[in-house]
mmCIF file of C-alpha atoms and ligand atoms in Angstrom:
data_model
loop_
_atom_site.group_PDB
_atom_site.id
_atom_site.type_symbol
_atom_site.label_atom_id
_atom_site.label_comp_id
_atom_site.label_asym_id
_atom_site.label_seq_id
_atom_site.Cartn_x
_atom_site.Cartn_y
_atom_site.Cartn_z
ATOM 1 C CA UNK A 1 -31.438 -13.329 -5.483
ATOM 2 C CA UNK A 2 -29.581 -16.818 -5.374
ATOM 3 C CA UNK A 3 -25.875 -17.660 -6.814
ATOM 4 C CA UNK A 4 -26.877 -19.547 -9.583
ATOM 5 C CA UNK A 5 -27.888 -16.173 -11.608
ATOM 6 C CA UNK A 6 -24.303 -15.532 -10.918
ATOM 7 C CA UNK A 7 -22.788 -18.677 -12.430
ATOM 8 C CA UNK A 8 -22.300 -17.713 -16.033
ATOM 9 C CA UNK A 9 -20.171 -14.492 -15.345
ATOM 10 C CA UNK A 10 -18.097 -16.381 -12.845
ATOM 11 C CA UNK A 11 -17.444 -19.608 -14.433
ATOM 12 C CA UNK A 12 -16.489 -17.539 -17.781
ATOM 13 C CA UNK A 13 -13.053 -16.679 -15.305
ATOM 14 C CA UNK A 14 -12.261 -20.240 -15.301
ATOM 15 C CA UNK A 15 -11.163 -19.813 -19.308
ATOM 16 C CA UNK A 16 -9.121 -16.663 -18.391
ATOM 17 C CA UNK A 17 -6.352 -18.281 -16.309
ATOM 18 C CA UNK A 18 -3.800 -18.747 -19.247
ATOM 19 C CA UNK A 19 -3.741 -15.029 -20.205
ATOM 20 C CA UNK A 20 -4.072 -14.290 -16.300
ATOM 21 C CA UNK A 21 -0.878 -15.552 -15.612
ATOM 22 C CA UNK A 22 1.024 -14.828 -18.955
ATOM 23 C CA UNK A 23 0.209 -11.225 -18.206
ATOM 24 C CA UNK A 24 1.368 -11.410 -14.487
ATOM 25 C CA UNK A 25 4.782 -12.847 -15.485
ATOM 26 C CA UNK A 26 4.854 -10.022 -18.384
ATOM 27 C CA UNK A 27 4.293 -7.716 -15.264
ATOM 28 C CA UNK A 28 6.736 -9.521 -13.103
ATOM 29 C CA UNK A 29 9.782 -9.129 -15.713
ATOM 30 C CA UNK A 30 9.492 -5.689 -15.816
ATOM 31 C CA UNK A 31 11.286 -3.944 -13.387
ATOM 32 C CA UNK A 32 9.279 -1.167 -11.454
ATOM 33 C CA UNK A 33 10.956 -0.700 -8.430
ATOM 34 C CA UNK A 34 9.516 2.338 -6.945
ATOM 35 C CA UNK A 35 12.253 4.798 -8.090
ATOM 36 C CA UNK A 36 12.652 3.266 -11.306
ATOM 37 C CA UNK A 37 10.249 5.970 -13.334
ATOM 38 C CA UNK A 38 10.956 4.377 -16.478
ATOM 39 C CA UNK A 39 10.065 0.629 -15.630
ATOM 40 C CA UNK A 40 6.904 1.813 -13.593
ATOM 41 C CA UNK A 41 5.738 3.907 -16.634
ATOM 42 C CA UNK A 42 6.533 0.875 -18.919
ATOM 43 C CA UNK A 43 4.097 -1.308 -16.614
ATOM 44 C CA UNK A 44 1.436 1.723 -16.803
ATOM 45 C CA UNK A 45 1.688 1.357 -20.466
ATOM 46 C CA UNK A 46 0.750 -2.169 -20.585
ATOM 47 C CA UNK A 47 -2.046 -1.741 -18.296
ATOM 48 C CA UNK A 48 -3.470 0.785 -20.610
ATOM 49 C CA UNK A 49 -3.155 -1.849 -23.240
ATOM 50 C CA UNK A 50 -4.785 -4.389 -20.631
ATOM 51 C CA UNK A 51 -7.512 -2.526 -19.698
ATOM 52 C CA UNK A 52 -8.711 -1.313 -22.958
ATOM 53 C CA UNK A 53 -10.791 -4.316 -22.897
ATOM 54 C CA UNK A 54 -12.815 -2.461 -20.035
ATOM 55 C CA UNK A 55 -13.705 0.323 -22.232
ATOM 56 C CA UNK A 56 -13.359 3.085 -19.526
ATOM 57 C CA UNK A 57 -11.820 6.268 -19.771
ATOM 58 C CA UNK A 58 -8.194 6.812 -19.388
ATOM 59 C CA UNK A 59 -6.110 9.692 -17.644
ATOM 60 C CA UNK A 60 -2.326 9.556 -17.209
ATOM 61 C CA UNK A 61 -1.952 11.607 -13.960
ATOM 62 C CA UNK A 62 1.407 12.729 -12.629
ATOM 63 C CA UNK A 63 2.838 12.746 -8.989
ATOM 64 C CA UNK A 64 4.625 15.150 -6.974
ATOM 65 C CA UNK A 65 8.475 13.681 -6.781
ATOM 66 C CA UNK A 66 9.454 12.183 -4.058
ATOM 67 C CA UNK A 67 11.884 13.838 -1.341
ATOM 68 C CA UNK A 68 14.336 11.824 0.754
ATOM 69 C CA UNK A 69 16.894 13.357 3.250
ATOM 70 C CA UNK A 70 19.979 12.188 2.011
ATOM 71 C CA UNK A 71 23.225 11.118 3.632
ATOM 72 C CA UNK A 72 24.715 14.649 2.896
ATOM 73 C CA UNK A 73 22.113 16.127 4.834
ATOM 74 C CA UNK A 74 20.990 17.952 1.458
ATOM 75 C CA UNK A 75 17.140 17.141 0.229
ATOM 76 C CA UNK A 76 17.276 15.015 -2.346
ATOM 77 C CA UNK A 77 14.395 14.912 -4.995
ATOM 78 C CA UNK A 78 13.562 11.474 -7.066
ATOM 79 C CA UNK A 79 11.333 11.375 -10.195
ATOM 80 C CA UNK A 80 8.199 8.603 -9.670
ATOM 81 C CA UNK A 81 6.104 7.329 -12.401
ATOM 82 C CA UNK A 82 3.190 8.756 -13.521
ATOM 83 C CA UNK A 83 -0.156 7.157 -12.071
ATOM 84 C CA UNK A 84 -3.138 5.741 -14.336
ATOM 85 C CA UNK A 85 -6.882 6.346 -13.558
ATOM 86 C CA UNK A 86 -9.436 4.752 -15.472
ATOM 87 C CA UNK A 87 -13.249 5.757 -14.939
ATOM 88 C CA UNK A 88 -16.178 4.117 -15.957
ATOM 89 C CA UNK A 89 -20.075 5.004 -15.592
ATOM 90 C CA UNK A 90 -19.865 7.676 -13.113
ATOM 91 C CA UNK A 91 -23.394 8.321 -12.933
ATOM 92 C CA UNK A 92 -24.092 4.561 -12.024
ATOM 93 C CA UNK A 93 -25.776 4.520 -8.495
ATOM 94 C CA UNK A 94 -23.031 2.611 -6.776
ATOM 95 C CA UNK A 95 -19.279 4.121 -7.297
ATOM 96 C CA UNK A 96 -16.608 1.821 -6.307
ATOM 97 C CA UNK A 97 -12.937 2.469 -6.285
ATOM 98 C CA UNK A 98 -10.196 -0.211 -7.503
ATOM 99 C CA UNK A 99 -6.554 0.338 -6.211
ATOM 100 C CA UNK A 100 -3.513 -1.445 -7.261
ATOM 101 C CA UNK A 101 0.235 -0.392 -7.083
ATOM 102 C CA UNK A 102 2.196 -0.471 -10.083
ATOM 103 C CA UNK A 103 5.844 -0.265 -8.092
ATOM 104 C CA UNK A 104 7.627 -3.299 -6.138
ATOM 105 C CA UNK A 105 10.550 -2.960 -3.655
ATOM 106 C CA UNK A 106 13.358 -4.715 -6.019
ATOM 107 C CA UNK A 107 15.231 -1.715 -7.118
ATOM 108 C CA UNK A 108 16.637 -1.857 -10.723
ATOM 109 C CA UNK A 109 20.096 -3.144 -9.816
ATOM 110 C CA UNK A 110 18.159 -6.090 -7.141
ATOM 111 C CA UNK A 111 19.354 -9.480 -8.604
ATOM 112 C CA UNK A 112 15.597 -10.566 -7.984
ATOM 113 C CA UNK A 113 14.110 -9.715 -11.874
ATOM 114 C CA UNK A 114 12.883 -13.047 -13.285
ATOM 115 C CA UNK A 115 10.228 -15.346 -12.529
ATOM 116 C CA UNK A 116 10.847 -19.169 -11.750
ATOM 117 C CA UNK A 117 8.448 -22.007 -10.892
ATOM 118 C CA UNK A 118 9.057 -23.661 -7.643
ATOM 119 C CA UNK A 119 6.428 -26.278 -8.307
ATOM 120 C CA UNK A 120 3.386 -26.885 -10.135
ATOM 121 C CA UNK A 121 1.656 -24.473 -8.159
ATOM 122 C CA UNK A 122 3.913 -21.635 -6.999
ATOM 123 C CA UNK A 123 5.476 -18.977 -8.805
ATOM 124 C CA UNK A 124 8.612 -17.283 -7.613
ATOM 125 C CA UNK A 125 9.107 -13.620 -8.889
ATOM 126 C CA UNK A 126 9.485 -9.714 -8.256
ATOM 127 C CA UNK A 127 5.826 -8.379 -7.486
ATOM 128 C CA UNK A 128 3.999 -11.779 -8.777
ATOM 129 C CA UNK A 129 1.968 -11.486 -5.260
ATOM 130 C CA UNK A 130 2.679 -7.818 -4.215
ATOM 131 C CA UNK A 131 0.930 -7.118 -6.623
ATOM 132 C CA UNK A 132 1.162 -7.659 -10.000
ATOM 133 C CA UNK A 133 -0.855 -10.984 -9.712
ATOM 134 C CA UNK A 134 -3.120 -8.785 -7.922
ATOM 135 C CA UNK A 135 -3.491 -6.360 -11.015
ATOM 136 C CA UNK A 136 -4.763 -8.896 -13.172
ATOM 137 C CA UNK A 137 -7.291 -10.276 -10.915
ATOM 138 C CA UNK A 138 -8.710 -6.643 -10.488
ATOM 139 C CA UNK A 139 -9.099 -6.354 -14.314
ATOM 140 C CA UNK A 140 -10.523 -9.959 -15.130
ATOM 141 C CA UNK A 141 -12.716 -9.642 -12.122
ATOM 142 C CA UNK A 142 -14.014 -6.185 -13.480
ATOM 143 C CA UNK A 143 -14.308 -7.645 -17.068
ATOM 144 C CA UNK A 144 -16.492 -10.357 -15.659
ATOM 145 C CA UNK A 145 -18.893 -7.509 -14.463
ATOM 146 C CA UNK A 146 -18.775 -5.656 -17.836
ATOM 147 C CA UNK A 147 -19.706 -8.744 -19.336
ATOM 148 C CA UNK A 148 -22.790 -9.511 -16.826
ATOM 149 C CA UNK A 149 -25.996 -7.323 -16.909
ATOM 150 C CA UNK A 150 -25.040 -6.346 -13.794
ATOM 151 C CA UNK A 151 -22.758 -3.928 -14.855
ATOM 152 C CA UNK A 152 -25.406 -0.849 -15.327
ATOM 153 C CA UNK A 153 -25.353 -0.735 -11.415
ATOM 154 C CA UNK A 154 -21.947 -0.198 -10.939
ATOM 155 C CA UNK A 155 -19.522 2.920 -11.751
ATOM 156 C CA UNK A 156 -15.951 2.440 -10.946
ATOM 157 C CA UNK A 157 -12.906 4.179 -10.834
ATOM 158 C CA UNK A 158 -9.463 2.272 -11.223
ATOM 159 C CA UNK A 159 -5.910 3.839 -9.622
ATOM 160 C CA UNK A 160 -2.912 2.229 -10.683
ATOM 161 C CA UNK A 161 -0.107 4.033 -8.150
ATOM 162 C CA UNK A 162 3.333 4.353 -8.763
ATOM 163 C CA UNK A 163 4.530 4.533 -5.183
ATOM 164 C CA UNK A 164 2.940 2.337 -2.874
ATOM 165 C CA UNK A 165 6.204 0.740 -1.290
ATOM 166 C CA UNK A 166 7.561 4.380 -0.380
ATOM 167 C CA UNK A 167 4.167 4.751 1.612
ATOM 168 C CA UNK A 168 2.268 6.560 -1.752
ATOM 169 C CA UNK A 169 3.435 10.196 -0.897
ATOM 170 C CA UNK A 170 2.964 11.166 -4.581
ATOM 171 C CA UNK A 171 -0.351 9.243 -4.975
ATOM 172 C CA UNK A 172 -1.948 9.960 -1.593
ATOM 173 C CA UNK A 173 -3.695 12.957 -2.635
ATOM 174 C CA UNK A 174 -5.178 11.033 -5.697
ATOM 175 C CA UNK A 175 -6.749 8.240 -3.211
ATOM 176 C CA UNK A 176 -8.027 11.319 -1.414
ATOM 177 C CA UNK A 177 -9.841 12.720 -4.233
ATOM 178 C CA UNK A 178 -11.467 9.409 -5.132
ATOM 179 C CA UNK A 179 -12.782 9.134 -1.763
ATOM 180 C CA UNK A 180 -14.913 12.095 -2.895
ATOM 181 C CA UNK A 181 -16.697 10.195 -5.314
ATOM 182 C CA UNK A 182 -16.986 6.331 -4.336
ATOM 183 C CA UNK A 183 -19.044 4.118 -1.967
ATOM 184 C CA UNK A 184 -16.314 1.742 -1.168
ATOM 185 C CA UNK A 185 -12.874 0.476 -2.001
ATOM 186 C CA UNK A 186 -11.639 -2.946 -3.470
ATOM 187 C CA UNK A 187 -7.861 -3.245 -3.424
ATOM 188 C CA UNK A 188 -5.741 -5.785 -4.833
ATOM 189 C CA UNK A 189 -2.489 -6.326 -2.194
ATOM 190 C CA UNK A 190 -1.924 -9.990 -1.584
ATOM 191 C CA UNK A 191 -3.981 -12.029 0.882
ATOM 192 C CA UNK A 192 -2.199 -13.500 3.983
ATOM 193 C CA UNK A 193 -0.255 -16.337 2.789
ATOM 194 C CA UNK A 194 -2.873 -18.946 4.424
ATOM 195 C CA UNK A 195 -5.784 -16.974 1.781
ATOM 196 C CA UNK A 196 -7.094 -14.841 4.840
ATOM 197 C CA UNK A 197 -7.612 -11.010 4.793
ATOM 198 C CA UNK A 198 -6.334 -7.790 6.568
ATOM 199 C CA UNK A 199 -8.547 -6.342 8.669
ATOM 200 C CA UNK A 200 -7.773 -3.488 11.278
ATOM 201 C CA UNK A 201 -4.212 -2.008 9.892
ATOM 202 C CA UNK A 202 -1.729 -0.144 12.124
ATOM 203 C CA UNK A 203 -0.953 3.199 11.135
ATOM 204 C CA UNK A 204 2.636 3.926 10.347
ATOM 205 C CA UNK A 205 4.506 7.113 10.291
ATOM 206 C CA UNK A 206 8.377 7.547 8.561
ATOM 207 C CA UNK A 207 10.787 10.345 10.146
ATOM 208 C CA UNK A 208 13.941 11.429 9.297
ATOM 209 C CA UNK A 209 16.194 13.552 11.690
ATOM 210 C CA UNK A 210 19.152 15.477 11.047
ATOM 211 C CA UNK A 211 21.456 16.953 13.731
ATOM 212 C CA UNK A 212 24.008 19.859 13.136
ATOM 213 C CA UNK A 213 27.094 20.431 15.223
ATOM 214 C CA UNK A 214 30.393 22.073 14.724
ATOM 215 C CA UNK A 215 33.475 20.170 13.415
ATOM 216 C CA UNK A 216 36.725 20.782 14.843
ATOM 217 C CA UNK A 217 40.379 19.024 14.898
ATOM 218 C CA UNK A 218 39.790 16.398 17.706
ATOM 219 C CA UNK A 219 43.499 16.926 19.025
ATOM 220 C CA UNK A 220 43.894 20.603 18.937
ATOM 221 C CA UNK A 221 40.490 22.108 19.528
ATOM 222 C CA UNK A 222 38.194 19.396 20.565
ATOM 223 C CA UNK A 223 36.903 21.927 23.153
ATOM 224 C CA UNK A 224 35.532 24.106 20.048
ATOM 225 C CA UNK A 225 33.732 20.825 18.339
ATOM 226 C CA UNK A 226 29.880 20.510 18.941
ATOM 227 C CA UNK A 227 29.436 16.591 18.221
ATOM 228 C CA UNK A 228 26.281 15.454 16.311
ATOM 229 C CA UNK A 229 26.699 11.645 16.339
ATOM 230 C CA UNK A 230 26.717 12.392 20.414
ATOM 231 C CA UNK A 231 23.799 14.277 20.381
ATOM 232 C CA UNK A 232 21.958 12.021 17.745
ATOM 233 C CA UNK A 233 22.715 8.882 19.929
ATOM 234 C CA UNK A 234 21.174 10.620 22.945
ATOM 235 C CA UNK A 235 18.082 11.482 20.616
ATOM 236 C CA UNK A 236 17.662 8.099 19.597
ATOM 237 C CA UNK A 237 18.265 6.550 23.046
ATOM 238 C CA UNK A 238 15.419 8.706 24.293
ATOM 239 C CA UNK A 239 13.366 8.009 21.296
ATOM 240 C CA UNK A 240 13.604 4.053 21.789
ATOM 241 C CA UNK A 241 13.043 4.328 25.418
ATOM 242 C CA UNK A 242 9.355 5.571 24.371
ATOM 243 C CA UNK A 243 8.680 1.966 23.546
ATOM 244 C CA UNK A 244 6.662 0.541 26.161
ATOM 245 C CA UNK A 245 5.199 3.754 27.207
ATOM 246 C CA UNK A 246 1.733 3.841 25.362
ATOM 247 C CA UNK A 247 -0.298 0.801 24.305
ATOM 248 C CA UNK A 248 -0.217 0.132 20.728
ATOM 249 C CA UNK A 249 2.605 2.560 19.880
ATOM 250 C CA UNK A 250 6.137 1.044 18.779
ATOM 251 C CA UNK A 251 8.967 2.939 17.399
ATOM 252 C CA UNK A 252 11.474 1.382 15.348
ATOM 253 C CA UNK A 253 15.489 3.608 15.071
ATOM 254 C CA UNK A 254 16.098 2.043 11.748
ATOM 255 C CA UNK A 255 18.925 4.194 10.324
ATOM 256 C CA UNK A 256 21.729 6.060 11.651
ATOM 257 C CA UNK A 257 24.824 7.729 9.640
ATOM 258 C CA UNK A 258 27.365 10.352 10.866
ATOM 259 C CA UNK A 259 30.891 11.479 11.138
ATOM 260 C CA UNK A 260 33.686 10.097 9.101
ATOM 261 C CA UNK A 261 37.529 10.961 10.120
ATOM 262 C CA UNK A 262 38.059 10.137 13.869
ATOM 263 C CA UNK A 263 40.337 13.201 14.066
ATOM 264 C CA UNK A 264 37.430 15.456 13.436
ATOM 265 C CA UNK A 265 34.285 16.233 15.779
ATOM 266 C CA UNK A 266 31.457 15.226 13.574
ATOM 267 C CA UNK A 267 29.246 18.203 12.631
ATOM 268 C CA UNK A 268 26.371 16.312 10.630
ATOM 269 C CA UNK A 269 24.280 12.657 11.772
ATOM 270 C CA UNK A 270 21.431 11.282 10.091
ATOM 271 C CA UNK A 271 18.893 9.169 11.185
ATOM 272 C CA UNK A 272 15.518 7.632 10.209
ATOM 273 C CA UNK A 273 12.783 5.669 12.379
ATOM 274 C CA UNK A 274 9.389 4.208 11.878
ATOM 275 C CA UNK A 275 6.367 4.608 14.324
ATOM 276 C CA UNK A 276 3.253 2.153 14.050
ATOM 277 C CA UNK A 277 0.469 3.171 15.961
ATOM 278 C CA UNK A 278 -3.674 1.546 16.904
ATOM 279 C CA UNK A 279 -5.286 4.522 17.100
ATOM 280 C CA UNK A 280 -5.911 7.611 15.741
ATOM 281 C CA UNK A 281 -5.598 9.581 18.820
ATOM 282 C CA UNK A 282 -1.841 8.116 19.386
ATOM 283 C CA UNK A 283 -0.326 10.404 16.628
ATOM 284 C CA UNK A 284 -0.776 13.208 18.918
ATOM 285 C CA UNK A 285 0.845 11.573 21.772
ATOM 286 C CA UNK A 286 3.746 10.511 19.629
ATOM 287 C CA UNK A 287 3.921 14.258 17.870
ATOM 288 C CA UNK A 288 4.062 15.668 21.228
ATOM 289 C CA UNK A 289 6.857 13.431 22.833
ATOM 290 C CA UNK A 290 8.873 13.957 19.714
ATOM 291 C CA UNK A 291 8.538 17.599 20.137
ATOM 292 C CA UNK A 292 10.203 17.232 23.686
ATOM 293 C CA UNK A 293 13.140 15.123 22.392
ATOM 294 C CA UNK A 294 13.657 17.690 19.760
ATOM 295 C CA UNK A 295 13.742 20.619 22.080
ATOM 296 C CA UNK A 296 15.885 18.987 24.745
ATOM 297 C CA UNK A 297 18.578 18.445 21.862
ATOM 298 C CA UNK A 298 17.909 22.131 20.429
ATOM 299 C CA UNK A 299 18.471 23.596 23.917
ATOM 300 C CA UNK A 300 22.225 22.165 23.579
ATOM 301 C CA UNK A 301 25.014 24.907 23.003
ATOM 302 C CA UNK A 302 25.805 24.689 19.404
ATOM 303 C CA UNK A 303 23.707 21.999 18.426
ATOM 304 C CA UNK A 304 20.563 22.131 16.314
ATOM 305 C CA UNK A 305 18.188 19.319 15.432
ATOM 306 C CA UNK A 306 15.549 19.396 12.425
ATOM 307 C CA UNK A 307 12.764 16.446 12.250
ATOM 308 C CA UNK A 308 11.378 15.756 8.629
ATOM 309 C CA UNK A 309 8.283 13.325 7.755
ATOM 310 C CA UNK A 310 5.164 12.298 9.345
ATOM 311 C CA UNK A 311 2.463 10.118 9.974
ATOM 312 C CA UNK A 312 1.884 9.240 5.909
ATOM 313 C CA UNK A 313 -0.906 6.032 7.063
ATOM 314 C CA UNK A 314 -3.463 6.711 9.477
ATOM 315 C CA UNK A 315 -4.375 3.406 11.402
ATOM 316 C CA UNK A 316 -7.523 1.431 9.510
ATOM 317 C CA UNK A 317 -10.283 0.775 12.283
ATOM 318 C CA UNK A 318 -12.880 -0.967 10.965
ATOM 319 C CA UNK A 319 -16.381 0.880 10.840
ATOM 320 C CA UNK A 320 -19.839 -0.697 10.835
ATOM 321 C CA UNK A 321 -20.025 -0.612 7.284
ATOM 322 C CA UNK A 322 -16.395 -1.914 6.751
ATOM 323 C CA UNK A 323 -17.276 -4.929 8.806
ATOM 324 C CA UNK A 324 -20.416 -5.538 6.707
ATOM 325 C CA UNK A 325 -17.943 -5.793 3.419
ATOM 326 C CA UNK A 326 -15.996 -8.081 5.121
ATOM 327 C CA UNK A 327 -19.265 -10.122 5.597
ATOM 328 C CA UNK A 328 -20.196 -9.995 1.878
ATOM 329 C CA UNK A 329 -16.311 -11.285 1.213
ATOM 330 C CA UNK A 330 -17.053 -14.021 3.653
ATOM 331 C CA UNK A 331 -20.246 -15.150 2.090
ATOM 332 C CA UNK A 332 -18.916 -15.034 -1.535
ATOM 333 C CA UNK A 333 -15.826 -16.887 -0.295
ATOM 334 C CA UNK A 334 -18.060 -19.463 1.370
ATOM 335 C CA UNK A 335 -20.084 -19.885 -1.665
ATOM 336 C CA UNK A 336 -16.964 -20.244 -3.963
ATOM 337 C CA UNK A 337 -15.012 -22.595 -1.294
ATOM 338 C CA UNK A 338 -13.108 -20.621 0.491
ATOM 339 C CA UNK A 339 -13.107 -20.247 4.356
ATOM 340 C CA UNK A 340 -12.137 -16.439 4.898
ATOM 341 C CA UNK A 341 -11.422 -14.590 7.951
ATOM 342 C CA UNK A 342 -10.012 -11.327 8.569
ATOM 343 C CA UNK A 343 -7.533 -10.577 10.697
ATOM 344 C CA UNK A 344 -5.200 -7.333 11.981
ATOM 345 C CA UNK A 345 -2.056 -6.505 11.181
ATOM 346 C CA UNK A 346 0.520 -4.136 11.757
ATOM 347 C CA UNK A 347 1.362 -3.635 8.063
ATOM 348 C CA UNK A 348 -0.208 -0.726 6.183
ATOM 349 C CA UNK A 349 -1.337 -0.065 2.737
ATOM 350 C CA UNK A 350 -3.488 2.296 0.669
ATOM 351 C CA UNK A 351 -6.285 0.856 2.444
ATOM 352 C CA UNK A 352 -5.509 2.767 5.146
ATOM 353 C CA UNK A 353 -5.609 6.048 3.665
ATOM 354 C CA UNK A 354 -9.043 5.002 2.117
ATOM 355 C CA UNK A 355 -10.273 4.014 5.612
ATOM 356 C CA UNK A 356 -9.031 7.400 6.861
ATOM 357 C CA UNK A 357 -11.183 9.228 4.398
ATOM 358 C CA UNK A 358 -14.298 7.526 5.675
ATOM 359 C CA UNK A 359 -14.417 4.878 2.630
ATOM 360 C CA UNK A 360 -14.947 1.317 3.578
ATOM 361 C CA UNK A 361 -12.500 -1.071 1.843
ATOM 362 C CA UNK A 362 -10.920 -4.476 1.738
ATOM 363 C CA UNK A 363 -7.442 -4.040 0.872
ATOM 364 C CA UNK A 364 -6.384 -7.642 0.225
ATOM 365 C CA UNK A 365 -8.215 -9.267 -2.619
ATOM 366 C CA UNK A 366 -5.338 -9.826 -4.912
ATOM 367 C CA UNK A 367 -3.910 -13.106 -5.065
ATOM 368 C CA UNK A 368 -2.559 -15.620 -2.418
ATOM 369 C CA UNK A 369 1.458 -15.539 -2.047
ATOM 370 C CA UNK A 370 3.696 -14.785 0.458
ATOM 371 C CA UNK A 371 7.160 -13.596 1.360
ATOM 372 C CA UNK A 372 6.916 -10.410 -0.072
ATOM 373 C CA UNK A 373 9.672 -8.034 -0.258
ATOM 374 C CA UNK A 374 12.139 -10.738 -0.596
ATOM 375 C CA UNK A 375 13.600 -12.783 -3.315
ATOM 376 C CA UNK A 376 11.447 -15.800 -2.078
ATOM 377 C CA UNK A 377 8.173 -13.846 -2.970
ATOM 378 C CA UNK A 378 5.368 -16.371 -4.470
ATOM 379 C CA UNK A 379 2.231 -16.479 -5.857
ATOM 380 C CA UNK A 380 -0.331 -19.620 -5.731
ATOM 381 C CA UNK A 381 -0.821 -19.571 -9.153
ATOM 382 C CA UNK A 382 -4.650 -21.063 -8.775
ATOM 383 C CA UNK A 383 -5.462 -18.168 -6.609
ATOM 384 C CA UNK A 384 -5.537 -15.903 -9.678
ATOM 385 C CA UNK A 385 -8.708 -17.116 -10.543
ATOM 386 C CA UNK A 386 -10.346 -18.113 -7.572
ATOM 387 C CA UNK A 387 -9.768 -14.409 -6.109
ATOM 388 C CA UNK A 388 -10.891 -12.996 -9.662
ATOM 389 C CA UNK A 389 -14.138 -14.625 -9.107
ATOM 390 C CA UNK A 390 -14.163 -13.681 -5.449
ATOM 391 C CA UNK A 391 -14.140 -9.945 -6.308
ATOM 392 C CA UNK A 392 -16.348 -10.535 -9.608
ATOM 393 C CA UNK A 393 -19.257 -12.178 -7.213
ATOM 394 C CA UNK A 394 -18.917 -9.364 -4.722
ATOM 395 C CA UNK A 395 -19.597 -6.865 -7.619
ATOM 396 C CA UNK A 396 -22.362 -8.779 -8.668
ATOM 397 C CA UNK A 397 -24.094 -9.246 -5.346
ATOM 398 C CA UNK A 398 -23.408 -5.397 -4.614
ATOM 399 C CA UNK A 399 -25.248 -4.730 -7.731
ATOM 400 C CA UNK A 400 -27.807 -7.042 -7.332
ATOM 401 C CA UNK A 401 -28.321 -5.602 -3.988
ATOM 402 C CA UNK A 402 -31.850 -3.477 -2.973
ATOM 403 C CA UNK A 403 -30.650 -2.309 0.313
ATOM 404 C CA UNK A 404 -27.177 -0.956 0.243
ATOM 405 C CA UNK A 405 -27.854 1.827 3.247
ATOM 406 C CA UNK A 406 -25.256 -0.495 5.212
ATOM 407 C CA UNK A 407 -22.685 1.598 3.427
ATOM 408 C CA UNK A 408 -23.653 4.643 5.548
ATOM 409 C CA UNK A 409 -22.739 3.217 8.679
ATOM 410 C CA UNK A 410 -19.210 5.110 9.479
ATOM 411 C CA UNK A 411 -18.969 4.573 12.855
ATOM 412 C CA UNK A 412 -16.635 2.251 14.336
ATOM 413 C CA UNK A 413 -17.495 -0.540 16.330
HETATM 414 ZN ZN1 LIG B 501 1.745 -4.314 -1.844
#
């Protein structure tokens, strides 16, 4: 089948630009920092409206609250916004999972809340690239599919999740659950600033550590105190020394807080760190080392240490099916005048989780933009249409293909 068959449905997207842009701005100007559950829910309500045209079955799915070790050593609990799931044609031969997060890294009290034009082609705003623009790319690509005769071949399931920016602790089970029903995934994180796609991704773990010692007066009873700050410093130093001991594994102690008045031996110290790794088997190596360090500190008189957290994102390693999916994206990009490559990255996203569940996916099908997670975040506005065309063409080609057996190629190569 040649591309010309798809042309009318692809060209329809040109006329959708104004609406995509207006809705991206509308979404970006609603604060949806992950912990602003009300804001995330506002975005969800708007997305329910935007998606009405797709005529799928809509479900609001609450997710577990986020738990975090506070600086007082107690677990703090934060409610999250609800996820939104929309499904259509669960009986169709090819089932595709679509995912985009509603949250951003910009908290409700962050100064960056409005969009602004940097030049005719570049829009600056919170979440315009990561990934509110991508949400419009997804919706419009699906709308193009639904208008075409190819729609009958494809059943789909959209998940708009509320917590990707903190590692999807609440929505990970929903992604895992969707993985049981689908053949492939399309996720709408922004592409790299040069337009290329993310291929392999590192895995990531976030951990918190709590060291408890014993308080005592620094002058009169120093010998009775057990210094939690000192024990934590030893732990963090030993932790950082693990860097360089295993290829592909990096550890970043990123936060430490403890003690108070300097005339008191401190009895509490908190720290947090992140680990990135390249191969699934690196996880066990890291856990073994962490257990050794914890045992070393716990052996000390009057000191106890508690380690919380874990590896929320497995490394994304490309299976044969995943490589073929990238080739499809490259071929469709080429047809549309974009030369796309896929490159490894240390960053992670929901594509990691989906790949870990055995589902081939491309996770940077959203807009072209950059400087994400900063007040300089920008969106190249013409990519709204370009990338919607890319996804729409991929979908129609998948629907029109008479051989999708490659989707079963689960081995990594
Ligand atoms: Zn994102």
